XYZ file of C-alpha atoms in Angstrom:
333
model
C -0.008 0.052 0.218
C 1.146 3.570 -0.801
C 0.937 5.148 2.671
C 1.169 4.045 6.369
C -1.479 4.449 8.164
C -0.011 3.853 11.388
C 3.280 2.436 13.099
C 4.787 1.172 16.144
C 8.330 -0.083 16.074
C 8.015 -1.891 20.061
C 7.434 -5.351 18.788
C 10.112 -7.425 19.066
C 9.370 -9.635 16.093
C 11.619 -10.784 13.476
C 10.079 -11.272 10.340
C 9.234 -9.979 7.407
C 5.779 -9.583 8.848
C 2.748 -11.522 9.962
C 0.985 -14.118 8.072
C -0.455 -17.602 8.121
C 1.379 -21.521 6.761
C 5.122 -21.512 6.184
C 7.572 -22.306 3.711
C 8.801 -26.012 4.089
C 12.386 -25.231 5.354
C 15.010 -27.516 3.748
C 16.736 -30.359 4.893
C 20.326 -28.700 4.818
C 21.968 -25.555 6.050
C 19.326 -25.672 9.238
C 21.585 -25.004 11.652
C 23.724 -21.966 13.375
C 27.424 -23.396 12.693
C 28.529 -23.085 15.988
C 31.589 -20.758 16.689
C 31.123 -19.912 12.811
C 31.732 -15.749 12.742
C 29.081 -14.902 9.457
C 29.728 -11.803 7.446
C 26.036 -11.358 7.077
C 23.137 -11.948 9.322
C 20.013 -10.967 7.540
C 16.829 -11.214 10.003
C 13.839 -12.167 8.155
C 13.282 -14.579 4.968
C 10.655 -11.859 2.829
C 11.291 -10.725 -0.255
C 13.997 -8.687 1.069
C 16.168 -10.753 3.050
C 16.253 -13.622 0.675
C 17.189 -11.527 -2.514
C 19.910 -10.226 -0.818
C 20.891 -13.651 1.060
C 21.197 -14.699 -3.149
C 23.709 -11.896 -3.790
C 26.013 -11.892 -0.897
C 26.189 -16.051 -1.279
C 27.223 -15.205 -4.875
C 29.895 -12.495 -3.107
C 31.147 -15.662 -1.811
C 30.102 -14.171 1.332
C 29.384 -16.491 4.591
C 25.821 -15.567 5.306
C 22.813 -16.605 7.738
C 18.999 -15.896 7.213
C 16.955 -16.304 10.133
C 13.413 -16.351 9.774
C 10.833 -17.439 11.644
C 8.578 -18.555 8.300
C 6.048 -15.432 8.784
C 6.566 -12.952 6.060
C 3.821 -10.964 4.881
C 4.467 -11.958 1.360
C 2.404 -15.566 2.285
C -1.058 -13.552 2.088
C -0.481 -13.309 -1.476
C -2.790 -15.767 -3.427
C -1.735 -14.658 -6.660
C 0.660 -11.163 -7.472
C -0.213 -10.093 -11.425
C 2.453 -7.109 -10.478
C 5.885 -9.082 -9.802
C 8.114 -8.104 -12.195
C 8.751 -11.116 -14.611
C 6.135 -13.088 -14.255
C 2.896 -12.364 -16.452
C 0.368 -14.726 -15.327
C 0.487 -14.566 -11.787
C 3.004 -16.213 -9.041
C 1.527 -17.005 -5.398
C 3.891 -15.623 -2.450
C 4.557 -18.947 -1.267
C 5.773 -20.056 -4.832
C 7.730 -17.102 -4.832
C 9.203 -17.170 -1.152
C 10.115 -20.995 -2.322
C 11.743 -19.910 -5.339
C 14.164 -16.866 -3.489
C 15.328 -19.699 -0.746
C 15.863 -22.096 -3.078
C 18.257 -19.827 -4.820
C 19.658 -18.187 -1.355
C 20.192 -21.878 -1.037
C 22.198 -22.663 -4.287
C 24.639 -19.928 -3.537
C 25.295 -21.519 0.277
C 23.532 -19.320 2.431
C 22.811 -20.991 5.894
C 19.531 -20.727 7.235
C 18.052 -21.522 10.549
C 14.320 -21.030 11.378
C 14.269 -19.354 14.769
C 13.449 -16.169 16.136
C 15.843 -13.193 17.384
C 14.930 -11.511 20.244
C 17.528 -9.264 20.880
C 20.749 -7.706 19.396
C 24.108 -6.118 20.938
C 27.386 -5.038 19.412
C 30.421 -7.193 20.561
C 33.082 -4.693 19.683
C 32.697 -3.913 15.888
C 30.485 -6.696 15.291
C 27.340 -8.047 16.092
C 25.525 -10.962 18.179
C 22.308 -12.022 17.713
C 20.299 -13.671 20.668
C 18.698 -16.739 19.529
C 18.413 -20.368 20.174
C 22.009 -20.378 19.893
C 23.544 -17.257 19.763
C 24.737 -15.887 16.228
C 27.881 -13.739 15.788
C 28.235 -11.571 12.647
C 30.326 -8.753 11.329
C 27.291 -7.351 9.212
C 23.427 -7.061 9.555
C 20.392 -6.831 7.316
C 17.270 -6.040 8.831
C 14.452 -7.338 6.923
C 11.989 -7.448 9.418
C 9.082 -5.925 7.383
C 5.638 -4.911 9.011
C 2.623 -6.378 10.871
C -0.569 -5.439 9.359
C -3.334 -4.199 11.232
C -6.592 -6.636 10.133
C -10.032 -7.165 11.656
C -10.454 -9.385 14.581
C -12.637 -11.942 12.364
C -12.104 -15.426 12.070
C -12.396 -15.649 8.067
C -9.725 -12.896 7.366
C -6.979 -15.597 5.980
C -9.621 -17.340 3.954
C -10.654 -13.999 2.395
C -7.268 -12.714 1.603
C -7.197 -15.860 -0.256
C -10.143 -15.668 -1.647
C -9.567 -11.935 -2.956
C -12.691 -10.563 -1.222
C -10.388 -8.759 1.338
C -7.320 -6.934 -0.088
C -4.194 -5.411 1.745
C -2.113 -3.695 -1.386
C -4.438 -1.527 -3.978
C -0.830 -0.779 -5.705
C -0.487 -4.404 -6.016
C -4.130 -5.303 -7.163
C -6.719 -2.806 -7.488
C -6.031 -3.308 -10.953
C -7.968 -7.182 -10.588
C -10.746 -5.287 -9.159
C -11.792 -2.457 -11.997
C -15.364 -1.904 -11.933
C -16.139 -3.905 -8.632
C -17.840 -2.757 -5.796
C -15.147 -1.711 -3.293
C -14.582 -0.901 0.241
C -12.517 0.764 2.640
C -12.591 0.009 6.038
C -10.856 1.687 8.783
C -9.932 5.381 10.942
C -11.828 7.870 8.549
C -8.557 9.859 7.519
C -6.072 6.524 6.091
C -9.457 4.947 4.813
C -10.211 8.315 2.770
C -6.497 8.236 1.377
C -7.126 4.509 0.020
C -10.109 5.302 -0.986
C -9.723 7.975 -3.383
C -6.620 6.277 -4.574
C -9.708 3.171 -5.606
C -11.361 6.336 -7.467
C -9.117 5.180 -10.703
C -10.294 1.591 -10.838
C -13.955 1.937 -9.879
C -16.838 4.230 -9.649
C -18.399 2.624 -7.133
C -16.634 2.884 -3.718
C -17.709 2.714 0.271
C -15.734 4.109 3.258
C -16.572 2.182 6.257
C -15.586 3.712 9.416
C -15.902 2.485 12.906
C -19.083 2.822 15.068
C -17.998 6.385 16.501
C -17.533 9.958 16.003
C -15.648 10.470 12.721
C -12.898 12.521 12.501
C -12.962 13.641 8.913
C -12.865 17.396 8.990
C -14.896 19.602 6.334
C -12.314 20.195 3.753
C -12.158 16.212 4.282
C -16.108 15.615 3.975
C -16.333 17.825 1.036
C -13.963 16.099 -1.117
C -15.230 12.976 -0.377
C -18.513 14.578 -1.199
C -17.228 15.650 -4.451
C -15.924 12.541 -5.114
C -18.840 10.405 -4.896
C -17.591 8.315 -1.957
C -19.985 6.988 0.494
C -19.172 6.850 4.589
C -20.962 4.251 6.603
C -20.288 3.074 9.636
C -19.657 -0.449 10.792
C -18.741 -3.049 13.197
C -14.971 -3.952 11.443
C -14.661 -6.979 13.249
C -18.241 -8.736 11.446
C -16.440 -8.697 8.312
C -17.460 -11.954 6.956
C -17.770 -14.134 3.588
C -20.568 -13.911 2.042
C -20.388 -15.991 -1.431
C -17.923 -14.587 -3.652
C -18.308 -11.320 -1.552
C -17.180 -9.597 1.575
C -19.835 -8.680 4.047
C -19.819 -6.552 7.449
C -22.336 -5.553 9.364
C -23.539 -1.602 9.468
C -24.058 0.046 12.549
C -27.737 0.348 11.984
C -27.872 -3.432 11.844
C -27.914 -4.207 8.159
C -25.720 -6.122 5.988
C -23.655 -4.432 3.420
C -21.600 -6.630 0.899
C -18.866 -5.578 -1.760
C -16.455 -7.285 -3.609
C -13.242 -6.311 -2.576
C -12.859 -4.867 1.261
C -9.351 -3.212 1.475
C -8.271 -2.892 5.320
C -6.965 0.721 6.087
C -5.921 0.074 10.025
C -2.530 0.693 9.667
C 0.610 -1.578 10.906
C 3.190 -2.227 12.974
C 6.866 -1.244 11.668
C 9.078 -3.921 13.253
C 12.146 -1.853 13.953
C 12.704 -2.968 17.593
C 15.919 -4.697 16.819
C 17.538 -1.853 14.701
C 16.617 1.192 17.467
C 17.360 -0.736 20.214
C 21.052 -0.329 19.145
C 20.596 2.975 18.458
C 19.338 2.946 14.259
C 16.659 5.885 13.692
C 13.226 6.063 12.783
C 11.153 8.807 10.610
C 8.195 10.317 11.557
C 6.135 6.961 9.950
C 8.303 4.493 11.881
C 10.255 3.371 9.293
C 13.797 2.971 9.503
C 16.193 5.778 8.473
C 18.957 4.742 6.214
C 21.686 6.007 3.367
C 21.153 5.430 -0.337
C 22.982 2.211 0.232
C 20.813 0.904 3.026
C 22.856 1.830 5.706
C 21.605 3.117 9.184
C 23.684 5.434 10.884
C 25.254 1.800 12.993
C 28.320 1.077 11.249
C 27.642 -2.452 9.453
C 23.694 -2.285 10.260
C 21.254 -2.087 7.242
C 18.104 -2.361 6.617
C 15.654 -3.122 3.885
C 11.977 -3.742 2.686
C 8.714 -2.397 4.338
C 11.010 -2.007 7.659
C 12.667 1.237 5.338
C 9.728 2.102 3.256
C 5.809 2.963 2.959
C 5.367 1.921 0.147
C 5.423 -2.177 0.002
C 6.313 -3.526 -2.945
C 8.630 -6.729 -3.939
C 9.721 -5.025 -6.759
C 11.015 -2.234 -4.169
C 12.359 -5.133 -1.375
C 14.047 -6.505 -4.319
C 16.082 -3.258 -4.863
C 16.829 -2.627 -1.345
C 18.367 -6.385 -1.109
C 20.592 -5.489 -4.465
C 21.875 -2.144 -3.155
C 22.158 -3.133 0.504
C 24.200 -6.461 -0.267
C 26.256 -4.667 -2.465
C 26.818 -2.389 0.146
C 27.748 -4.890 2.841
C 29.996 -6.658 0.367
C 32.074 -3.296 -0.190
C 32.026 -2.420 3.373
C 33.276 -6.346 4.621
C 36.485 -5.760 1.847
C 37.152 -2.102 3.168
C 37.118 -3.571 6.993
C 39.618 -6.513 5.736
C 41.944 -4.153 3.935
C 42.307 -2.048 7.339
């Protein structure tokens, strides 16, 4: 999605974002080598982390990826927005391909959660089931979407009646009946974006006073967007559509509902070391994906609110190349 609705970096989770399911762990490489000082520890096994791992492996660096198997990409039933896959690819298939590619370049994997990170001289030690010692660290921990507290949410995402990213897939709902649900201001922004795809857009806000100011109300009115109060957690499947209970008790149905309920940016591991966040909550990095902490890098959704696979690929290539050069420089000094 193009804009973050909310953020909070204080959740000590170490994956590329929340989702269900898991990628099958490979038979080899799924352990920490005792006594090994890795050139790079990558925290998070989503598109950014896995792409960076392949690059660094091909630079002949000793790399380990710590992944709890919770990448946000797993929510994707089929993406038609990922470069190179004109017929689409599922998130699970993409992650599996990226992991296999990294394994071919000699990357180590461990299924685990990093719960702390501290300096050891110029190096880093990560706290996991076994301590992991590395010369550099790439934070690819991503975000956690805030979703309705309803039991059918995973199934609705799988069928497309609930979608998370209009930049990714609004093209698939052209001329459909669409709703955006969440607090009024972020929902309004996303609803206005959706008007390029359909003229039938409704904003669904919580059953509480709507906080839109007069200017925003006028903008909504000019755009012809309806605003309805609803029970956010009442969202449910209705055939191939999404149903939701309105404040007056009626049930309204839509071809697709997009939540605009915010997210948590998983930046705590980095900020505990002194890395900076911007006003939205993204980790602040320079053009080479470096934080202000020497040897600490960040890539993917944890850095930029345009939560796109293509952006993650770009971040990863930039970060991995600079990590390799940074390591070469420290080896020469």
